[in-house]
JSON list of C-alpha atoms in Angstrom, two decimals:
[
{"chain": "A", "resi": 986, "resn": "MET", "atom": "CA", "xyz": [0.26, 0.22, -0.12]},
{"chain": "A", "resi": 987, "resn": "ARG", "atom": "CA", "xyz": [2.30, 2.57, 1.00]},
{"chain": "A", "resi": 988, "resn": "VAL", "atom": "CA", "xyz": [4.57, 1.97, -2.68]},
{"chain": "A", "resi": 989, "resn": "VAL", "atom": "CA", "xyz": [1.31, 3.02, -4.37]},
{"chain": "A", "resi": 990, "resn": "LEU", "atom": "CA", "xyz": [0.78, 5.55, -2.11]},
{"chain": "A", "resi": 991, "resn": "ARG", "atom": "CA", "xyz": [4.77, 6.68, -3.32]},
{"chain": "A", "resi": 992, "resn": "TYR", "atom": "CA", "xyz": [4.20, 6.06, -6.81]},
{"chain": "A", "resi": 993, "resn": "SER", "atom": "CA", "xyz": [0.87, 7.99, -6.82]},
{"chain": "A", "resi": 994, "resn": "ALA", "atom": "CA", "xyz": [2.48, 10.83, -5.30]},
{"chain": "A", "resi": 995, "resn": "VAL", "atom": "CA", "xyz": [5.55, 11.29, -7.59]},
{"chain": "A", "resi": 996, "resn": "MET", "atom": "CA", "xyz": [3.16, 10.82, -10.69]},
{"chain": "A", "resi": 997, "resn": "LEU", "atom": "CA", "xyz": [1.36, 13.90, -8.98]},
{"chain": "A", "resi": 998, "resn": "THR", "atom": "CA", "xyz": [4.11, 15.99, -8.63]},
{"chain": "A", "resi": 999, "resn": "VAL", "atom": "CA", "xyz": [5.11, 15.20, -12.53]},
{"chain": "A", "resi": 1000, "resn": "GLY", "atom": "CA", "xyz": [1.93, 15.26, -13.37]},
{"chain": "A", "resi": 1001, "resn": "ALA", "atom": "CA", "xyz": [1.89, 18.86, -11.92]},
{"chain": "A", "resi": 1002, "resn": "LEU", "atom": "CA", "xyz": [5.07, 20.05, -13.50]},
{"chain": "A", "resi": 1003, "resn": "ILE", "atom": "CA", "xyz": [3.85, 18.53, -17.00]},
{"chain": "A", "resi": 1004, "resn": "CYS", "atom": "CA", "xyz": [0.79, 20.39, -17.23]},
{"chain": "A", "resi": 1005, "resn": "SER", "atom": "CA", "xyz": [2.67, 23.42, -16.01]},
{"chain": "A", "resi": 1006, "resn": "GLY", "atom": "CA", "xyz": [5.03, 23.81, -18.91]},
{"chain": "A", "resi": 1007, "resn": "CYS", "atom": "CA", "xyz": [7.87, 23.29, -16.87]},
{"chain": "A", "resi": 1008, "resn": "GLY", "atom": "CA", "xyz": [8.33, 26.66, -16.76]},
{"chain": "A", "resi": 1009, "resn": "PHE", "atom": "CA", "xyz": [9.92, 26.05, -13.78]},
{"chain": "A", "resi": 1010, "resn": "PHE", "atom": "CA", "xyz": [13.15, 24.92, -15.87]},
{"chain": "A", "resi": 1011, "resn": "ALA", "atom": "CA", "xyz": [13.14, 27.37, -18.76]},
{"chain": "A", "resi": 1012, "resn": "ASN", "atom": "CA", "xyz": [15.87, 29.97, -18.52]},
{"chain": "A", "resi": 1013, "resn": "GLU", "atom": "CA", "xyz": [15.62, 31.55, -22.10]},
{"chain": "A", "resi": 1014, "resn": "LYS", "atom": "CA", "xyz": [15.05, 34.74, -21.96]},
{"chain": "A", "resi": 1015, "resn": "THR", "atom": "CA", "xyz": [12.73, 36.64, -25.01]},
{"chain": "A", "resi": 1016, "resn": "VAL", "atom": "CA", "xyz": [14.01, 40.45, -25.87]},
{"chain": "A", "resi": 1017, "resn": "GLN", "atom": "CA", "xyz": [11.20, 42.15, -26.80]},
{"chain": "A", "resi": 1018, "resn": "PRO", "atom": "CA", "xyz": [11.90, 44.82, -29.80]},
{"chain": "A", "resi": 1019, "resn": "SER", "atom": "CA", "xyz": [10.93, 48.90, -29.24]},
{"chain": "A", "resi": 1020, "resn": "PHE", "atom": "CA", "xyz": [8.11, 48.78, -31.46]},
{"chain": "A", "resi": 1021, "resn": "PRO", "atom": "CA", "xyz": [6.26, 46.05, -33.64]},
{"chain": "A", "resi": 1022, "resn": "ARG", "atom": "CA", "xyz": [8.42, 43.77, -36.05]},
{"chain": "A", "resi": 1023, "resn": "ASP", "atom": "CA", "xyz": [6.30, 43.16, -37.97]},
{"chain": "A", "resi": 1024, "resn": "ARG", "atom": "CA", "xyz": [5.60, 45.49, -41.53]},
{"chain": "A", "resi": 1025, "resn": "VAL", "atom": "CA", "xyz": [6.20, 48.39, -39.88]},
{"chain": "A", "resi": 1026, "resn": "VAL", "atom": "CA", "xyz": [7.98, 51.71, -40.75]},
{"chain": "A", "resi": 1027, "resn": "MET", "atom": "CA", "xyz": [8.09, 54.48, -37.96]},
{"chain": "A", "resi": 1028, "resn": "VAL", "atom": "CA", "xyz": [8.33, 57.99, -38.78]},
{"chain": "A", "resi": 1029, "resn": "VAL", "atom": "CA", "xyz": [10.07, 59.53, -36.00]},
{"chain": "A", "resi": 1030, "resn": "HIS", "atom": "CA", "xyz": [10.70, 62.77, -37.49]},
{"chain": "A", "resi": 1031, "resn": "PRO", "atom": "CA", "xyz": [8.70, 63.68, -40.34]},
{"chain": "A", "resi": 1032, "resn": "GLU", "atom": "CA", "xyz": [9.47, 66.36, -42.20]},
{"chain": "A", "resi": 1033, "resn": "ARG", "atom": "CA", "xyz": [12.90, 65.96, -42.56]},
{"chain": "A", "resi": 1034, "resn": "LEU", "atom": "CA", "xyz": [11.38, 62.67, -44.48]},
{"chain": "A", "resi": 1035, "resn": "ALA", "atom": "CA", "xyz": [9.27, 64.75, -46.48]},
{"chain": "A", "resi": 1036, "resn": "LYS", "atom": "CA", "xyz": [12.26, 66.60, -47.49]},
{"chain": "A", "resi": 1037, "resn": "GLY", "atom": "CA", "xyz": [13.92, 63.87, -48.99]},
{"chain": "A", "resi": 1038, "resn": "GLY", "atom": "CA", "xyz": [17.70, 64.10, -50.39]},
{"chain": "A", "resi": 1039, "resn": "LYS", "atom": "CA", "xyz": [19.96, 62.24, -50.99]},
{"chain": "A", "resi": 1040, "resn": "LEU", "atom": "CA", "xyz": [20.21, 58.82, -49.25]},
{"chain": "A", "resi": 1041, "resn": "LEU", "atom": "CA", "xyz": [22.65, 56.10, -49.27]},
{"chain": "A", "resi": 1042, "resn": "ILE", "atom": "CA", "xyz": [22.24, 52.52, -48.16]},
{"chain": "A", "resi": 1043, "resn": "THR", "atom": "CA", "xyz": [24.35, 50.68, -46.19]},
{"chain": "A", "resi": 1044, "resn": "PRO", "atom": "CA", "xyz": [24.21, 46.59, -46.53]},
{"chain": "A", "resi": 1045, "resn": "PHE", "atom": "CA", "xyz": [22.71, 45.45, -43.82]},
{"chain": "A", "resi": 1046, "resn": "VAL", "atom": "CA", "xyz": [24.42, 43.87, -41.22]},
{"chain": "A", "resi": 1047, "resn": "ALA", "atom": "CA", "xyz": [24.02, 40.42, -39.51]},
{"chain": "A", "resi": 1048, "resn": "GLY", "atom": "CA", "xyz": [21.72, 41.11, -35.49]},
{"chain": "A", "resi": 1049, "resn": "VAL", "atom": "CA", "xyz": [22.26, 39.58, -31.88]},
{"chain": "A", "resi": 1050, "resn": "GLY", "atom": "CA", "xyz": [21.67, 35.69, -32.66]},
{"chain": "A", "resi": 1051, "resn": "VAL", "atom": "CA", "xyz": [22.32, 35.35, -36.05]},
{"chain": "A", "resi": 1052, "resn": "THR", "atom": "CA", "xyz": [25.42, 34.15, -37.81]},
{"chain": "A", "resi": 1053, "resn": "ALA", "atom": "CA", "xyz": [27.76, 36.32, -40.28]},
{"chain": "A", "resi": 1054, "resn": "SER", "atom": "CA", "xyz": [28.28, 34.35, -43.24]},
{"chain": "A", "resi": 1055, "resn": "ASP", "atom": "CA", "xyz": [28.43, 34.99, -47.62]},
{"chain": "A", "resi": 1056, "resn": "ASP", "atom": "CA", "xyz": [25.54, 33.73, -47.74]},
{"chain": "A", "resi": 1057, "resn": "LEU", "atom": "CA", "xyz": [23.69, 36.25, -45.07]},
{"chain": "A", "resi": 1058, "resn": "ASP", "atom": "CA", "xyz": [26.64, 38.91, -47.11]},
{"chain": "A", "resi": 1059, "resn": "ARG", "atom": "CA", "xyz": [24.28, 37.93, -50.47]},
{"chain": "A", "resi": 1060, "resn": "VAL", "atom": "CA", "xyz": [20.82, 38.24, -48.90]},
{"chain": "A", "resi": 1061, "resn": "ALA", "atom": "CA", "xyz": [21.90, 41.32, -47.53]},
{"chain": "A", "resi": 1062, "resn": "LEU", "atom": "CA", "xyz": [22.56, 42.85, -50.52]},
{"chain": "A", "resi": 1063, "resn": "ARG", "atom": "CA", "xyz": [19.34, 42.25, -52.03]},
{"chain": "A", "resi": 1064, "resn": "ILE", "atom": "CA", "xyz": [17.28, 43.20, -49.47]},
{"chain": "A", "resi": 1065, "resn": "VAL", "atom": "CA", "xyz": [19.12, 46.40, -50.49]},
{"chain": "A", "resi": 1066, "resn": "LYS", "atom": "CA", "xyz": [18.61, 45.79, -54.18]},
{"chain": "A", "resi": 1067, "resn": "GLY", "atom": "CA", "xyz": [14.75, 45.50, -52.91]},
{"chain": "A", "resi": 1068, "resn": "ILE", "atom": "CA", "xyz": [14.85, 48.93, -51.34]},
{"chain": "A", "resi": 1069, "resn": "ILE", "atom": "CA", "xyz": [16.49, 50.56, -53.48]},
{"chain": "A", "resi": 1070, "resn": "ASP", "atom": "CA", "xyz": [14.13, 49.15, -56.52]},
{"chain": "A", "resi": 1071, "resn": "GLY", "atom": "CA", "xyz": [10.76, 50.00, -54.40]},
{"chain": "A", "resi": 1072, "resn": "LEU", "atom": "CA", "xyz": [11.61, 53.38, -53.55]},
{"chain": "A", "resi": 1073, "resn": "MET", "atom": "CA", "xyz": [13.54, 54.31, -57.37]},
{"chain": "A", "resi": 1074, "resn": "GLU", "atom": "CA", "xyz": [9.29, 52.64, -58.72]},
{"chain": "A", "resi": 1075, "resn": "SER", "atom": "CA", "xyz": [8.08, 54.99, -55.91]},
{"chain": "A", "resi": 1076, "resn": "GLN", "atom": "CA", "xyz": [9.22, 57.83, -57.67]},
{"chain": "A", "resi": 1077, "resn": "ALA", "atom": "CA", "xyz": [10.35, 58.61, -53.72]},
{"chain": "A", "resi": 1078, "resn": "PRO", "atom": "CA", "xyz": [11.74, 61.85, -52.97]},
{"chain": "A", "resi": 1079, "resn": "PHE", "atom": "CA", "xyz": [15.98, 60.61, -52.52]},
{"chain": "A", "resi": 1080, "resn": "GLU", "atom": "CA", "xyz": [19.24, 60.36, -54.80]},
{"chain": "A", "resi": 1081, "resn": "ILE", "atom": "CA", "xyz": [20.96, 56.86, -55.36]},
{"chain": "A", "resi": 1082, "resn": "LEU", "atom": "CA", "xyz": [23.85, 57.30, -53.30]},
{"chain": "A", "resi": 1083, "resn": "VAL", "atom": "CA", "xyz": [26.58, 54.40, -53.44]},
{"chain": "A", "resi": 1084, "resn": "ALA", "atom": "CA", "xyz": [29.98, 54.29, -51.71]},
{"chain": "A", "resi": 1085, "resn": "GLN", "atom": "CA", "xyz": [31.36, 56.22, -53.86]},
{"chain": "A", "resi": 1086, "resn": "ASN", "atom": "CA", "xyz": [29.40, 59.46, -52.96]},
{"chain": "A", "resi": 1087, "resn": "ALA", "atom": "CA", "xyz": [28.89, 58.21, -49.67]},
{"chain": "A", "resi": 1088, "resn": "PRO", "atom": "CA", "xyz": [30.57, 61.77, -47.93]},
{"chain": "A", "resi": 1089, "resn": "THR", "atom": "CA", "xyz": [27.62, 63.76, -49.66]},
{"chain": "A", "resi": 1090, "resn": "ALA", "atom": "CA", "xyz": [25.05, 61.58, -47.82]},
{"chain": "A", "resi": 1091, "resn": "GLU", "atom": "CA", "xyz": [22.45, 63.98, -45.88]},
{"chain": "A", "resi": 1092, "resn": "LEU", "atom": "CA", "xyz": [20.66, 60.62, -44.99]},
{"chain": "A", "resi": 1093, "resn": "ASN", "atom": "CA", "xyz": [21.36, 56.83, -44.19]},
{"chain": "A", "resi": 1094, "resn": "LEU", "atom": "CA", "xyz": [19.93, 54.19, -43.74]},
{"chain": "A", "resi": 1095, "resn": "ASP", "atom": "CA", "xyz": [20.94, 51.17, -42.08]},
{"chain": "A", "resi": 1096, "resn": "GLY", "atom": "CA", "xyz": [19.53, 47.66, -40.34]},
{"chain": "A", "resi": 1097, "resn": "ARG", "atom": "CA", "xyz": [20.05, 44.85, -39.46]},
{"chain": "A", "resi": 1098, "resn": "ILE", "atom": "CA", "xyz": [19.23, 40.55, -40.16]},
{"chain": "A", "resi": 1099, "resn": "THR", "atom": "CA", "xyz": [16.95, 39.92, -37.11]},
{"chain": "A", "resi": 1100, "resn": "GLN", "atom": "CA", "xyz": [16.28, 36.08, -38.03]},
{"chain": "A", "resi": 1101, "resn": "LYS", "atom": "CA", "xyz": [17.07, 34.02, -41.15]},
{"chain": "A", "resi": 1102, "resn": "LYS", "atom": "CA", "xyz": [15.33, 30.71, -40.80]},
{"chain": "A", "resi": 1103, "resn": "LEU", "atom": "CA", "xyz": [14.90, 28.07, -42.02]},
{"chain": "A", "resi": 1104, "resn": "PRO", "atom": "CA", "xyz": [12.60, 25.35, -41.14]},
{"chain": "A", "resi": 1105, "resn": "SER", "atom": "CA", "xyz": [13.25, 21.49, -40.04]},
{"chain": "A", "resi": 1106, "resn": "ARG", "atom": "CA", "xyz": [13.52, 18.84, -42.70]},
{"chain": "A", "resi": 1107, "resn": "VAL", "atom": "CA", "xyz": [10.33, 17.05, -40.83]},
{"chain": "A", "resi": 1108, "resn": "LYS", "atom": "CA", "xyz": [9.09, 21.32, -41.22]},
{"chain": "A", "resi": 1109, "resn": "ARG", "atom": "CA", "xyz": [9.85, 20.98, -45.36]},
{"chain": "A", "resi": 1110, "resn": "TRP", "atom": "CA", "xyz": [7.42, 18.09, -45.02]},
{"chain": "A", "resi": 1111, "resn": "ILE", "atom": "CA", "xyz": [4.27, 19.28, -44.73]},
{"chain": "A", "resi": 1112, "resn": "GLY", "atom": "CA", "xyz": [4.89, 22.77, -45.31]},
{"chain": "A", "resi": 1113, "resn": "GLY", "atom": "CA", "xyz": [7.69, 24.92, -43.49]},
{"chain": "A", "resi": 1114, "resn": "ARG", "atom": "CA", "xyz": [8.98, 28.16, -45.65]},
{"chain": "A", "resi": 1115, "resn": "LYS", "atom": "CA", "xyz": [12.38, 30.53, -45.17]},
{"chain": "A", "resi": 1116, "resn": "PHE", "atom": "CA", "xyz": [11.96, 32.85, -42.84]},
{"chain": "A", "resi": 1117, "resn": "LEU", "atom": "CA", "xyz": [13.54, 36.27, -43.50]},
{"chain": "A", "resi": 1118, "resn": "SER", "atom": "CA", "xyz": [13.31, 39.22, -41.07]},
{"chain": "A", "resi": 1119, "resn": "VAL", "atom": "CA", "xyz": [15.17, 42.77, -40.60]},
{"chain": "A", "resi": 1120, "resn": "GLU", "atom": "CA", "xyz": [15.60, 46.42, -38.59]},
{"chain": "A", "resi": 1121, "resn": "GLY", "atom": "CA", "xyz": [17.11, 49.09, -38.43]},
{"chain": "A", "resi": 1122, "resn": "GLN", "atom": "CA", "xyz": [16.53, 53.13, -39.16]},
{"chain": "A", "resi": 1123, "resn": "MET", "atom": "CA", "xyz": [16.98, 55.55, -41.51]},
{"chain": "A", "resi": 1124, "resn": "ILE", "atom": "CA", "xyz": [18.76, 59.19, -40.41]},
{"chain": "A", "resi": 1125, "resn": "ASP", "atom": "CA", "xyz": [19.50, 62.32, -41.12]},
{"chain": "A", "resi": 1126, "resn": "VAL", "atom": "CA", "xyz": [22.84, 62.58, -40.61]},
{"chain": "A", "resi": 1127, "resn": "GLN", "atom": "CA", "xyz": [23.87, 66.61, -40.04]},
{"chain": "A", "resi": 1128, "resn": "THR", "atom": "CA", "xyz": [22.23, 65.96, -36.86]},
{"chain": "A", "resi": 1129, "resn": "GLY", "atom": "CA", "xyz": [22.35, 62.54, -36.00]},
{"chain": "A", "resi": 1130, "resn": "ARG", "atom": "CA", "xyz": [19.12, 61.85, -35.72]},
{"chain": "A", "resi": 1131, "resn": "PRO", "atom": "CA", "xyz": [16.67, 59.29, -36.57]},
{"chain": "A", "resi": 1132, "resn": "VAL", "atom": "CA", "xyz": [13.82, 60.09, -39.01]},
{"chain": "A", "resi": 1133, "resn": "LEU", "atom": "CA", "xyz": [12.61, 56.49, -39.02]},
{"chain": "A", "resi": 1134, "resn": "ARG", "atom": "CA", "xyz": [12.87, 53.10, -38.34]},
{"chain": "A", "resi": 1135, "resn": "PHE", "atom": "CA", "xyz": [11.57, 49.93, -39.79]},
{"chain": "A", "resi": 1136, "resn": "SER", "atom": "CA", "xyz": [10.98, 46.16, -39.33]},
{"chain": "A", "resi": 1137, "resn": "HIS", "atom": "CA", "xyz": [10.18, 44.64, -41.57]},
{"chain": "A", "resi": 1138, "resn": "GLN", "atom": "CA", "xyz": [9.51, 40.14, -41.97]},
{"chain": "A", "resi": 1139, "resn": "LEU", "atom": "CA", "xyz": [7.79, 38.04, -44.76]},
{"chain": "A", "resi": 1140, "resn": "LYS", "atom": "CA", "xyz": [8.03, 33.44, -45.17]},
{"chain": "A", "resi": 1141, "resn": "ALA", "atom": "CA", "xyz": [8.78, 32.63, -48.47]},
{"chain": "A", "resi": 1142, "resn": "ALA", "atom": "CA", "xyz": [7.16, 31.45, -50.89]},
{"chain": "A", "resi": 1143, "resn": "PRO", "atom": "CA", "xyz": [7.45, 27.76, -51.74]},
{"chain": "A", "resi": 1144, "resn": "GLY", "atom": "CA", "xyz": [10.40, 26.83, -53.69]},
{"chain": "A", "resi": 1145, "resn": "GLU", "atom": "CA", "xyz": [11.79, 30.23, -53.18]},
{"chain": "A", "resi": 1146, "resn": "SER", "atom": "CA", "xyz": [15.64, 31.45, -51.98]},
{"chain": "A", "resi": 1147, "resn": "PHE", "atom": "CA", "xyz": [17.07, 33.74, -49.27]},
{"chain": "A", "resi": 1148, "resn": "GLU", "atom": "CA", "xyz": [18.46, 35.30, -51.63]},
{"chain": "A", "resi": 1149, "resn": "ASP", "atom": "CA", "xyz": [14.71, 35.76, -53.18]},
{"chain": "A", "resi": 1150, "resn": "LEU", "atom": "CA", "xyz": [12.58, 36.63, -50.46]},
{"chain": "A", "resi": 1151, "resn": "GLY", "atom": "CA", "xyz": [15.41, 39.40, -49.81]},
{"chain": "A", "resi": 1152, "resn": "ILE", "atom": "CA", "xyz": [14.59, 41.55, -52.90]},
{"chain": "A", "resi": 1153, "resn": "ARG", "atom": "CA", "xyz": [11.23, 40.97, -52.12]},
{"chain": "A", "resi": 1154, "resn": "LEU", "atom": "CA", "xyz": [11.37, 41.98, -48.35]},
{"chain": "A", "resi": 1155, "resn": "GLY", "atom": "CA", "xyz": [13.90, 45.13, -50.05]},
{"chain": "A", "resi": 1156, "resn": "HIS", "atom": "CA", "xyz": [11.11, 45.68, -52.20]},
{"chain": "A", "resi": 1157, "resn": "GLU", "atom": "CA", "xyz": [7.87, 45.85, -49.74]},
{"chain": "A", "resi": 1158, "resn": "LEU", "atom": "CA", "xyz": [10.23, 47.40, -47.39]},
{"chain": "A", "resi": 1159, "resn": "GLY", "atom": "CA", "xyz": [11.13, 50.52, -50.20]},
{"chain": "A", "resi": 1160, "resn": "GLN", "atom": "CA", "xyz": [7.57, 50.83, -50.65]},
{"chain": "A", "resi": 1161, "resn": "ARG", "atom": "CA", "xyz": [6.54, 51.20, -47.74]},
{"chain": "A", "resi": 1162, "resn": "ILE", "atom": "CA", "xyz": [9.32, 53.96, -47.19]},
{"chain": "A", "resi": 1163, "resn": "ALA", "atom": "CA", "xyz": [7.88, 55.99, -50.13]},
{"chain": "A", "resi": 1164, "resn": "GLN", "atom": "CA", "xyz": [5.17, 55.82, -48.94]},
{"chain": "A", "resi": 1165, "resn": "GLN", "atom": "CA", "xyz": [5.16, 57.31, -46.03]},
{"chain": "A", "resi": 1166, "resn": "VAL", "atom": "CA", "xyz": [7.11, 59.93, -47.43]},
{"chain": "A", "resi": 1167, "resn": "ALA", "atom": "CA", "xyz": [3.61, 60.86, -50.44]},
{"chain": "A", "resi": 1168, "resn": "MET", "atom": "CA", "xyz": [1.59, 60.81, -45.81]},
{"chain": "A", "resi": 1169, "resn": "GLU", "atom": "CA", "xyz": [4.29, 63.57, -44.79]},
{"chain": "A", "resi": 1170, "resn": "LYS", "atom": "CA", "xyz": [4.43, 65.54, -47.92]},
{"chain": "A", "resi": 1171, "resn": "ASP", "atom": "CA", "xyz": [0.53, 64.95, -47.94]},
{"chain": "A", "resi": 1172, "resn": "LEU", "atom": "CA", "xyz": [0.11, 65.79, -44.37]},
{"chain": "A", "resi": 1173, "resn": "SER", "atom": "CA", "xyz": [2.29, 68.74, -45.27]},
{"chain": "A", "resi": 1174, "resn": "HIS", "atom": "CA", "xyz": [0.94, 71.31, -47.76]}
]
């Protein structure tokens, strides 16, 4: 009888730990971003954004927890290409600069790749997709003040490479920035 009671007590304790999600043993800390992370462009200095100007787009770097590699560098350059395409299509009031003209830049857009995830093999079989997210800001070079902050994330379409996902993410981000510029211009008139 005592063995059954001890066994029941042990099983009850184990069951309680399992049902509680073993939160007692969790040691992973989650860092929350300073603003929501799903396709957000927050304008910090609307007058400066509406003015436009000479824009230097710095290739994105690896964020915290993302491993820097040649592959990540290729994705970062594709993101920059997508941003440029999105801004040019939308006819935003920016003159995009190349590295040789960097000293004449009035605005600098830089960012970090915060996540680059490939689903596990099991998840790939059931439709899991690649995931890419970025965050960053546009800074007024003269004052050092941020003009806007952004965060954007996308899941890949089936069969889409990280490079193609980077172009698509950058293009959407460039269009969103251009939309914000147009809104600020409309509000200032």
